[in-house]
Short mmCIF file of C-alpha atoms and ligand atoms in Angstrom, two decimals:
data_model
loop_
_atom_site.label_atom_id
_atom_site.label_comp_id
_atom_site.label_asym_id
_atom_site.label_seq_id
_atom_site.Cartn_x
_atom_site.Cartn_y
_atom_site.Cartn_z
CA MET A 1097 -23.84 -22.90 11.34
CA ILE A 1098 -24.21 -20.43 8.99
CA ILE A 1099 -21.23 -17.37 9.24
CA GLN A 1100 -22.62 -14.03 7.63
CA PRO A 1101 -20.69 -10.75 8.60
CA LYS A 1102 -22.28 -8.82 11.69
CA SER A 1103 -20.61 -5.01 11.17
CA ARG A 1104 -21.31 -1.96 12.95
CA GLY A 1105 -18.79 0.58 11.59
CA PHE A 1106 -15.54 -0.02 11.60
CA ILE A 1107 -15.79 -3.45 13.65
CA CYS A 1108 -16.88 -6.44 12.01
CA THR A 1109 -18.21 -8.90 15.27
CA THR A 1110 -18.46 -12.26 13.19
CA ALA A 1111 -15.44 -14.27 11.26
CA HIS A 1112 -15.23 -17.18 8.94
CA PRO A 1113 -12.97 -19.34 9.63
CA GLU A 1114 -12.44 -20.75 6.00
CA GLY A 1115 -12.78 -17.23 4.50
CA CYS A 1116 -9.57 -16.42 6.99
CA ALA A 1117 -7.95 -19.95 6.13
CA ARG A 1118 -8.19 -19.00 2.78
CA GLN A 1119 -6.80 -15.49 3.19
CA VAL A 1120 -3.73 -16.96 4.86
CA GLN A 1121 -3.28 -19.27 2.31
CA ARG A 1122 -3.01 -16.77 -0.40
CA GLN A 1123 -0.30 -14.86 1.47
CA VAL A 1124 1.85 -18.11 1.96
CA GLU A 1125 1.96 -18.84 -1.42
CA TYR A 1126 2.92 -15.35 -2.42
CA VAL A 1127 5.89 -16.01 -0.10
CA LYS A 1128 6.63 -19.52 -1.68
CA SER A 1129 6.44 -18.12 -4.94
CA LYS A 1130 9.63 -15.47 -4.34
CA PRO A 1131 12.84 -16.36 -3.83
CA ALA A 1132 14.35 -17.70 -0.18
CA ILE A 1133 15.26 -15.22 2.14
CA GLU A 1134 18.67 -15.74 4.21
CA GLY A 1135 17.23 -14.34 7.00
CA PRO A 1136 16.13 -15.34 10.58
CA ARG A 1137 16.13 -18.40 12.72
CA ASN A 1138 13.85 -18.17 15.29
CA VAL A 1139 11.49 -15.42 15.14
CA LEU A 1140 8.87 -14.09 17.98
CA VAL A 1141 6.38 -11.76 16.88
CA VAL A 1142 4.50 -9.47 19.33
CA GLY A 1143 1.14 -9.35 17.91
CA ALA A 1144 0.88 -11.69 15.08
CA SER A 1145 -2.54 -12.64 14.24
CA THR A 1146 -3.29 -10.22 11.40
CA GLY A 1147 -2.17 -7.32 9.60
CA TYR A 1148 1.53 -6.41 9.17
CA GLY A 1149 2.23 -8.85 12.48
CA LEU A 1150 0.71 -11.66 11.04
CA ALA A 1151 2.77 -10.88 7.05
CA SER A 1152 5.75 -10.60 9.11
CA ARG A 1153 5.36 -14.19 10.56
CA ILE A 1154 4.57 -15.60 7.21
CA VAL A 1155 7.62 -14.14 5.65
CA SER A 1156 9.45 -15.21 8.67
CA SER A 1157 8.31 -18.99 8.10
CA PHE A 1158 7.75 -19.48 4.43
CA GLY A 1159 10.26 -16.81 2.91
CA ALA A 1160 13.08 -17.58 5.76
CA GLY A 1161 12.13 -20.84 7.05
CA ALA A 1162 12.02 -19.50 10.42
CA ASN A 1163 10.54 -20.84 13.57
CA THR A 1164 8.20 -18.61 14.82
CA ILE A 1165 6.32 -17.69 18.17
CA GLY A 1166 3.13 -15.59 17.88
CA ILE A 1167 1.85 -13.13 20.69
CA TYR A 1168 -1.85 -11.91 19.99
CA PHE A 1169 -4.77 -11.41 21.62
CA ASP A 1170 -7.48 -12.88 19.91
CA LYS A 1171 -10.83 -15.05 21.35
CA ALA A 1172 -11.75 -18.66 20.65
CA ALA A 1173 -15.58 -19.47 19.44
CA GLU A 1174 -18.12 -19.73 22.30
CA GLY A 1175 -21.51 -20.71 21.94
CA ALA A 1176 -23.08 -18.35 18.98
CA ARG A 1177 -20.20 -16.57 18.71
CA THR A 1178 -17.38 -17.17 16.02
CA ALA A 1179 -13.80 -16.71 17.02
CA SER A 1180 -12.10 -13.61 16.15
CA ALA A 1181 -10.14 -13.46 12.66
CA GLY A 1182 -6.86 -13.52 14.48
CA TRP A 1183 -7.70 -16.67 16.10
CA TYR A 1184 -8.56 -18.41 12.61
CA ASN A 1185 -5.96 -16.97 10.59
CA SER A 1186 -3.16 -17.93 13.17
CA ALA A 1187 -5.04 -21.57 13.39
CA ALA A 1188 -4.43 -21.48 9.34
CA PHE A 1189 -1.01 -20.47 9.65
CA GLU A 1190 -0.18 -22.72 12.19
CA GLN A 1191 -1.25 -25.85 9.77
CA ALA A 1192 0.63 -24.17 7.31
CA ALA A 1193 3.91 -24.01 9.10
CA SER A 1194 3.41 -27.65 10.48
CA ASP A 1195 2.73 -28.63 7.05
CA ALA A 1196 6.07 -27.00 5.88
CA GLY A 1197 7.73 -28.51 8.67
CA VAL A 1198 8.98 -25.69 10.48
CA LYS A 1199 8.05 -24.79 14.47
CA SER A 1200 5.51 -22.40 15.17
CA TYR A 1201 3.99 -21.85 18.62
CA SER A 1202 1.17 -19.23 19.69
CA ILE A 1203 0.54 -17.85 23.29
CA VAL A 1204 -3.03 -15.96 23.25
CA GLY A 1205 -3.03 -13.08 26.27
CA ASP A 1206 -1.89 -9.68 27.31
CA ALA A 1207 1.63 -8.50 25.28
CA PHE A 1208 1.31 -5.87 27.54
CA SER A 1209 1.58 -7.83 30.56
CA ASP A 1210 4.46 -9.45 32.76
CA GLU A 1211 2.88 -12.50 32.37
CA ILE A 1212 2.48 -13.32 28.97
CA LYS A 1213 6.30 -12.26 28.24
CA ALA A 1214 7.70 -14.40 31.51
CA LYS A 1215 5.20 -17.11 29.27
CA ALA A 1216 6.98 -16.53 26.02
CA ILE A 1217 10.25 -16.66 27.63
CA ASP A 1218 10.07 -19.88 28.96
CA LEU A 1219 8.51 -20.89 26.06
CA ILE A 1220 11.84 -20.09 24.11
CA ARG A 1221 13.59 -21.53 26.18
CA ALA A 1222 12.24 -24.98 25.97
CA GLU A 1223 11.49 -24.95 22.77
CA LEU A 1224 14.03 -22.50 20.05
CA GLY A 1225 16.82 -21.57 22.66
CA GLN A 1226 16.89 -18.24 21.41
CA ILE A 1227 15.46 -15.70 19.28
CA ASP A 1228 17.31 -13.37 16.97
CA LEU A 1229 14.02 -11.47 15.52
CA VAL A 1230 11.71 -9.80 17.38
CA VAL A 1231 8.83 -7.83 15.12
CA TYR A 1232 6.44 -5.85 17.53
CA SER A 1233 3.57 -4.95 15.85
CA VAL A 1234 0.56 -4.29 18.45
CA ALA A 1235 -1.88 -1.94 17.60
CA SER A 1236 -4.56 -2.00 20.80
CA PRO A 1237 -6.55 1.20 22.07
CA ARG A 1238 -5.82 0.20 25.49
CA ARG A 1239 -2.91 -0.67 27.64
CA THR A 1240 -2.60 -1.82 31.33
CA HIS A 1241 0.85 -0.50 32.72
CA PRO A 1242 2.39 -3.96 34.47
CA VAL A 1243 3.84 -1.84 37.09
CA THR A 1244 1.78 0.62 38.05
CA GLY A 1245 -1.76 -1.14 37.07
CA GLU A 1246 -2.84 2.07 35.31
CA THR A 1247 -5.14 1.50 32.26
CA PHE A 1248 -4.74 3.69 29.24
CA SER A 1249 -7.14 4.28 26.27
CA SER A 1250 -5.69 5.91 23.29
CA VAL A 1251 -7.22 8.36 21.30
CA ILE A 1252 -7.33 9.45 17.22
CA LYS A 1253 -6.97 13.01 17.77
CA PRO A 1254 -5.58 16.39 16.44
CA LEU A 1255 -3.12 18.24 18.88
CA GLY A 1256 -3.36 21.86 19.66
CA GLY A 1257 -6.43 22.71 17.10
CA THR A 1258 -9.92 21.36 15.80
CA TYR A 1259 -9.23 19.59 12.42
CA THR A 1260 -12.22 19.03 9.54
CA ASN A 1261 -11.54 17.35 6.55
CA LYS A 1262 -13.34 14.54 4.51
CA THR A 1263 -13.94 11.30 5.46
CA VAL A 1264 -16.24 8.37 4.02
CA ASN A 1265 -18.64 5.73 5.47
CA PHE A 1266 -17.30 2.85 3.69
CA HIS A 1267 -20.42 0.74 3.75
CA ASN A 1268 -22.31 3.13 1.75
CA GLY A 1269 -19.89 5.54 0.28
CA GLU A 1270 -21.16 9.03 1.76
CA VAL A 1271 -18.73 11.56 1.87
CA THR A 1272 -18.55 13.84 4.94
CA GLN A 1273 -17.15 16.21 6.96
CA ALA A 1274 -15.40 14.90 9.91
CA THR A 1275 -14.54 17.48 12.91
CA ILE A 1276 -12.29 16.15 15.07
CA GLU A 1277 -11.74 18.05 18.75
CA PRO A 1278 -8.02 18.41 19.71
CA ALA A 1279 -6.94 15.89 22.11
CA THR A 1280 -6.35 16.91 26.23
CA ALA A 1281 -3.00 16.93 27.63
CA ASP A 1282 -4.25 13.73 29.38
CA GLU A 1283 -5.43 11.63 26.26
CA LEU A 1284 -2.02 12.10 24.57
CA ARG A 1285 -0.11 11.16 27.89
CA GLN A 1286 -2.17 7.86 27.40
CA THR A 1287 -2.20 7.41 23.70
CA ILE A 1288 1.91 7.53 23.95
CA ALA A 1289 1.62 4.88 27.00
CA VAL A 1290 -0.65 2.61 25.02
CA MET A 1291 1.10 3.00 21.39
CA GLY A 1292 4.35 4.22 21.89
CA GLY A 1293 7.70 2.49 22.73
CA GLU A 1294 7.63 1.77 26.48
CA ASP A 1295 6.37 -2.16 26.01
CA TRP A 1296 8.84 -2.89 23.33
CA GLN A 1297 11.60 -1.83 25.32
CA MET A 1298 10.11 -3.61 28.10
CA TRP A 1299 9.88 -6.73 25.63
CA ILE A 1300 13.67 -6.29 24.89
CA ASP A 1301 14.72 -5.70 27.94
CA GLN A 1302 13.44 -8.44 29.80
CA LEU A 1303 14.64 -11.25 27.03
CA GLN A 1304 17.82 -9.83 27.16
CA ALA A 1305 17.66 -10.14 30.69
CA ALA A 1306 16.54 -13.76 30.58
CA GLY A 1307 18.97 -14.73 28.02
CA VAL A 1308 16.87 -15.55 25.36
CA LEU A 1309 18.08 -13.02 22.95
CA ALA A 1310 20.69 -14.24 20.42
CA GLU A 1311 23.81 -12.06 19.79
CA GLY A 1312 23.28 -9.85 16.77
CA ALA A 1313 19.36 -9.88 17.14
CA THR A 1314 17.38 -7.50 15.12
CA THR A 1315 14.24 -5.78 16.46
CA VAL A 1316 11.95 -4.02 14.43
CA ALA A 1317 8.73 -2.45 15.06
CA TYR A 1318 6.16 0.05 12.41
CA SER A 1319 5.27 3.37 12.07
CA TYR A 1320 3.15 5.45 9.37
CA ILE A 1321 4.21 9.11 8.37
CA GLY A 1322 1.68 9.16 5.44
CA PRO A 1323 0.22 12.79 2.89
CA ALA A 1324 -0.20 16.27 4.50
CA ILE A 1325 -3.93 15.48 4.15
CA THR A 1326 -4.01 12.81 7.15
CA HIS A 1327 -1.06 14.99 9.11
CA ALA A 1328 -3.31 16.99 11.42
CA VAL A 1329 -5.30 13.76 12.71
CA TYR A 1330 -2.07 11.32 12.21
CA ARG A 1331 1.28 12.37 12.16
CA ASP A 1332 0.54 15.68 14.01
CA GLY A 1333 -1.73 14.31 16.41
CA THR A 1334 -1.95 11.82 19.09
CA ILE A 1335 -0.99 8.76 17.15
CA GLY A 1336 1.67 10.36 15.49
CA ALA A 1337 3.40 11.93 19.10
CA ALA A 1338 3.27 7.98 20.37
CA LYS A 1339 4.90 7.12 16.86
CA ASN A 1340 7.69 9.45 18.00
CA ASP A 1341 8.22 7.63 21.26
CA LEU A 1342 8.27 4.59 19.26
CA GLU A 1343 10.80 5.77 16.77
CA ALA A 1344 13.04 7.38 19.64
CA THR A 1345 13.06 4.07 21.48
CA ALA A 1346 14.19 2.16 18.28
CA LYS A 1347 17.64 4.18 18.79
CA ARG A 1348 18.35 3.50 22.37
CA LEU A 1349 17.10 0.05 21.57
CA HIS A 1350 20.00 0.16 18.89
CA GLU A 1351 22.51 1.26 21.24
CA GLN A 1352 21.80 -0.89 23.27
CA LEU A 1353 21.75 -3.88 21.12
CA ARG A 1354 24.50 -2.75 19.06
CA THR A 1355 27.20 -3.92 21.70
CA SER A 1356 26.39 -7.22 21.16
CA GLY A 1357 26.19 -6.78 17.20
CA GLY A 1358 22.26 -6.46 17.31
CA ARG A 1359 19.89 -3.58 15.58
CA ALA A 1360 16.92 -2.14 16.29
CA TYR A 1361 14.48 -0.47 13.66
CA VAL A 1362 11.21 1.28 12.72
CA SER A 1363 10.02 0.37 9.49
CA VAL A 1364 7.53 2.82 8.19
CA ASN A 1365 4.77 0.86 6.32
CA LYS A 1366 2.05 1.80 3.64
CA ALA A 1367 -1.16 2.66 4.34
CA LEU A 1368 -3.32 -0.22 4.07
CA VAL A 1369 -6.68 -1.96 5.05
CA THR A 1370 -6.71 -3.30 8.61
CA GLN A 1371 -8.51 -3.49 11.63
CA SER A 1372 -6.59 -0.65 13.05
CA SER A 1373 -6.41 1.67 9.90
CA SER A 1374 -10.15 1.53 9.57
CA ALA A 1375 -10.97 3.03 12.69
CA ILE A 1376 -8.98 6.19 11.72
CA PRO A 1377 -11.17 9.12 10.71
CA VAL A 1378 -10.08 10.46 7.01
CA VAL A 1379 -7.35 7.67 6.64
CA PRO A 1380 -10.27 4.91 4.94
CA LEU A 1381 -10.98 7.52 1.83
CA TYR A 1382 -7.26 8.34 1.71
CA ILE A 1383 -6.76 4.87 0.99
CA SER A 1384 -9.60 4.22 -1.46
CA ALA A 1385 -8.03 6.91 -3.80
CA LEU A 1386 -4.27 5.80 -3.16
CA TYR A 1387 -5.09 2.35 -4.00
CA LYS A 1388 -6.69 3.38 -7.19
CA ILE A 1389 -3.98 5.27 -8.12
CA MET A 1390 -1.31 2.86 -7.21
CA LYS A 1391 -3.23 -0.11 -8.87
CA GLU A 1392 -3.13 1.78 -12.06
CA ASN A 1393 0.56 3.28 -11.67
CA GLY A 1394 0.86 -1.13 -11.17
CA THR A 1395 2.96 -0.38 -7.78
CA HIS A 1396 0.11 -1.66 -5.40
CA GLU A 1397 1.13 -3.96 -2.76
CA GLY A 1398 -0.78 -5.23 0.05
CA CYS A 1399 0.72 -6.33 3.75
CA ILE A 1400 2.45 -9.82 2.48
CA GLU A 1401 4.31 -7.50 -0.65
CA GLN A 1402 5.45 -5.09 1.70
CA MET A 1403 6.47 -6.94 4.12
CA TYR A 1404 8.42 -9.76 1.72
CA ARG A 1405 9.97 -6.61 0.71
CA LEU A 1406 10.94 -5.59 3.97
CA PHE A 1407 12.39 -8.65 4.42
CA SER A 1408 14.19 -9.23 1.69
CA GLU A 1409 15.44 -6.06 0.54
CA ARG A 1410 15.96 -4.32 3.79
CA LEU A 1411 16.34 -5.97 6.85
CA TYR A 1412 17.80 -9.31 5.30
CA GLY A 1413 19.06 -8.09 1.79
CA PRO A 1414 22.31 -7.78 -0.27
CA GLU A 1415 23.32 -4.44 0.99
CA GLU A 1416 23.15 -2.68 4.74
CA THR A 1417 19.95 -1.80 5.77
CA ALA A 1418 19.15 1.31 3.77
CA VAL A 1419 17.49 4.04 6.46
CA ASP A 1420 16.79 7.89 6.02
CA GLU A 1421 17.90 10.56 7.34
CA LYS A 1422 16.16 9.93 11.14
CA GLY A 1423 17.31 6.57 10.63
CA LEU A 1424 13.68 5.11 9.66
CA ILE A 1425 13.47 2.41 7.04
CA ARG A 1426 11.17 3.80 4.30
CA ILE A 1427 9.05 0.61 2.78
CA ASP A 1428 6.33 3.37 2.01
CA ASP A 1429 8.56 4.77 -0.75
CA LEU A 1430 6.34 3.48 -3.34
CA GLU A 1431 2.87 5.33 -1.76
CA MET A 1432 5.17 8.75 -1.13
CA THR A 1433 6.59 9.32 -4.64
CA PRO A 1434 5.66 12.75 -5.39
CA GLU A 1435 3.75 11.45 -8.63
CA ILE A 1436 1.74 9.25 -6.47
CA GLN A 1437 0.95 12.04 -3.85
CA ALA A 1438 0.37 14.84 -6.30
CA ALA A 1439 -2.16 12.54 -7.92
CA VAL A 1440 -4.05 11.83 -4.51
CA ALA A 1441 -4.23 15.26 -3.64
CA THR A 1442 -5.94 16.12 -7.11
CA VAL A 1443 -8.48 13.41 -6.38
CA TRP A 1444 -8.93 14.38 -3.17
CA GLU A 1445 -9.65 17.72 -4.15
CA GLN A 1446 -12.92 16.24 -6.15
CA LEU A 1447 -14.33 13.58 -3.91
CA THR A 1448 -17.85 14.03 -3.04
CA THR A 1449 -20.25 11.23 -2.51
CA GLU A 1450 -21.75 11.20 -6.15
CA ASN A 1451 -18.34 10.62 -7.48
CA VAL A 1452 -16.34 8.58 -4.90
CA TYR A 1453 -16.54 4.80 -6.62
CA ASP A 1454 -15.56 6.44 -9.72
CA LEU A 1455 -12.55 8.58 -8.32
CA SER A 1456 -11.58 6.26 -5.60
CA ASP A 1457 -11.22 2.16 -4.97
CA LEU A 1458 -13.98 2.41 -2.21
CA ALA A 1459 -15.69 -0.45 -3.57
CA GLY A 1460 -12.36 -2.51 -3.33
CA TYR A 1461 -11.42 -0.96 0.17
CA ARG A 1462 -14.77 -2.37 1.31
CA ARG A 1463 -14.40 -5.57 0.03
CA GLU A 1464 -10.92 -5.76 1.32
CA PHE A 1465 -12.39 -4.83 4.95
CA PHE A 1466 -14.85 -7.79 4.79
CA GLN A 1467 -11.58 -9.79 3.48
CA LEU A 1468 -10.11 -9.34 7.15
CA PHE A 1469 -13.00 -11.17 8.72
CA GLY A 1470 -12.59 -13.86 5.82
CA PHE A 1471 -15.63 -12.89 3.99
CA GLU A 1472 -15.89 -11.65 0.47
CA THR A 1473 -13.42 -14.15 -0.75
CA ASP A 1474 -13.52 -16.37 -3.80
CA GLY A 1475 -14.30 -20.04 -3.65
CA ILE A 1476 -15.80 -19.89 -0.07
CA ASP A 1477 -19.50 -21.28 0.11
CA TYR A 1478 -20.97 -18.57 2.80
CA GLU A 1479 -24.12 -20.56 2.59
CA ALA A 1480 -22.53 -23.39 3.60
CA ASP A 1481 -22.90 -25.24 7.25
CA THR A 1482 -19.60 -23.96 8.80
CA ASN A 1483 -17.98 -25.37 11.94
CA PRO A 1484 -17.40 -22.17 14.17
CA GLU A 1485 -14.55 -23.90 16.58
CA VAL A 1486 -11.30 -24.43 15.37
CA ASP A 1487 -8.07 -25.54 17.40
CA ILE A 1488 -5.08 -23.72 17.17
CA PRO A 1489 -2.63 -26.26 16.79
CA ASN A 1490 0.44 -25.44 19.50
CA LEU A 1491 -1.20 -22.90 21.71
CA ARG A 1492 0.22 -22.68 25.06
P1 NAD B 1967 -3.96 -5.20 13.26
O1 NAD B 1967 -5.03 -4.65 14.42
O2 NAD B 1967 -4.27 -5.69 11.79
O3 NAD B 1967 -2.78 -6.05 14.08
C1 NAD B 1967 -2.51 -5.78 15.66
C2 NAD B 1967 -2.05 -6.93 16.07
O4 NAD B 1967 -1.60 -6.60 17.51
C3 NAD B 1967 -3.07 -8.00 16.17
O5 NAD B 1967 -2.47 -9.83 16.46
C4 NAD B 1967 -3.70 -8.01 17.87
O6 NAD B 1967 -4.25 -9.35 18.30
C5 NAD B 1967 -2.38 -7.33 18.45
N1 NAD B 1967 -2.76 -7.11 19.54
C6 NAD B 1967 -3.53 -6.14 20.23
N2 NAD B 1967 -3.35 -5.86 21.31
C7 NAD B 1967 -2.88 -6.83 22.13
C8 NAD B 1967 -2.25 -6.87 23.34
N3 NAD B 1967 -2.83 -6.32 24.36
N4 NAD B 1967 -1.77 -8.22 23.60
C9 NAD B 1967 -1.11 -9.09 22.13
N5 NAD B 1967 -1.68 -8.71 21.09
C10 NAD B 1967 -2.29 -7.72 20.90
O7 NAD B 1967 -2.73 -3.45 13.13
P2 NAD B 1967 -1.95 -3.47 11.97
O8 NAD B 1967 -2.61 -2.10 11.44
O9 NAD B 1967 -0.99 -4.89 11.33
O10 NAD B 1967 -0.87 -2.59 12.81
C11 NAD B 1967 0.44 -3.05 13.43
C12 NAD B 1967 1.32 -1.90 13.47
O11 NAD B 1967 1.72 -1.78 12.12
C13 NAD B 1967 1.39 -0.72 14.11
O12 NAD B 1967 2.02 0.07 14.77
C14 NAD B 1967 0.45 0.30 12.97
O13 NAD B 1967 0.70 1.47 13.88
C15 NAD B 1967 1.57 -0.02 11.69
N6 NAD B 1967 1.11 0.51 10.71
C16 NAD B 1967 0.01 0.31 9.89
C17 NAD B 1967 0.00 0.87 8.78
C18 NAD B 1967 -1.67 0.57 8.14
O14 NAD B 1967 -2.13 1.37 7.02
N7 NAD B 1967 -2.84 -0.35 8.77
C19 NAD B 1967 0.39 1.39 8.40
C20 NAD B 1967 1.97 1.83 8.85
C21 NAD B 1967 2.21 1.23 10.04
#
């Protein structure tokens, strides 16, 4: 079939297998062009098919030569429907890993469930023995609790008061004011249940109890802080409260793993175009302004550059892992320099529908959004008949 993008707002319901494969290949080539990392041997990535999780998996295999198990929630093609981007990404990753002679396995299903945790433990036992790095990179709108059966939904809302700021429709460049009403106490509770640390803790507890976590194992999850412009809707809002919970979980896990020489961290990453970040009001306009300034400054990075730096300089660098006063790894350091933030704040005041393409990298944002789904990628013939049915080699 001829596969074209079909998007509604921040959702694209089609994906292109060859475009996704090309995007994965580009990340693999980047890592292969960099010095090898003396890093983990066997890695479990929970949330491994797109964004930061996929990049972590690529750096593990092609930077450190590690075997990986990826857990993700993606759909195969069915009838006239293409597979999701994460499905095609993972198929391409597994093919590249097998060509490179490193083991890789995939489990598709709900990472929040006990069933998928048990399946992962069985697979580790059967194929890898033990895991020495667990990357937790799940971003989800919903979670069903494995014990109580309650299904929680996360919301992106401010706390305590209404929030109004600029936002952009990245399809047509229209800059408007977004007004978001504050979350209720129950929405806050549910968002923490989805995006906080409870499930990460459950993964580590169950891996440890099953004896498949190696002595001295490391675990890392990802967070975001960002600028004052987005604080009300992000860091001081419902999602920030969930990140506070994730960060508190890292502290607990660090103590838990330390007795066997292990470590747990939260890495604060840069704002980037991913399926999750495009759903947050205000953030796409901030990212567009940020990208233009960081590209001009020569310090722009994507997921793969961020994760290569996290692994090679922080988690497995020559020196002990550097953390800030709150114990967080700050790989968002280049985004948060005072010069970059002052430049973004100045541009932010000026941004309107009329000047958004001149003052920000909105065109780059939109292109990267479609690239997440394998579109707008150089070298792909989008008019060609393409088979949407792609197998993932080591799907368990
Ligand atoms: P993403 O949407 O690209 O990836 C999310 C991954 O989670 C996918 O692999 C998806 O399949 C998987 N997933 C979702 N629900 C699942 C479920 N129930 N079971 C199994 N897998 C499931 O998101 P991302 O932007 O890479 O975010 C990953 C982490 O990085 C999040 O904690 C996010 O807050 C954090 N982060 C993101 C940014 C950013 O700007 N994108 C910045 C800093 C930190």
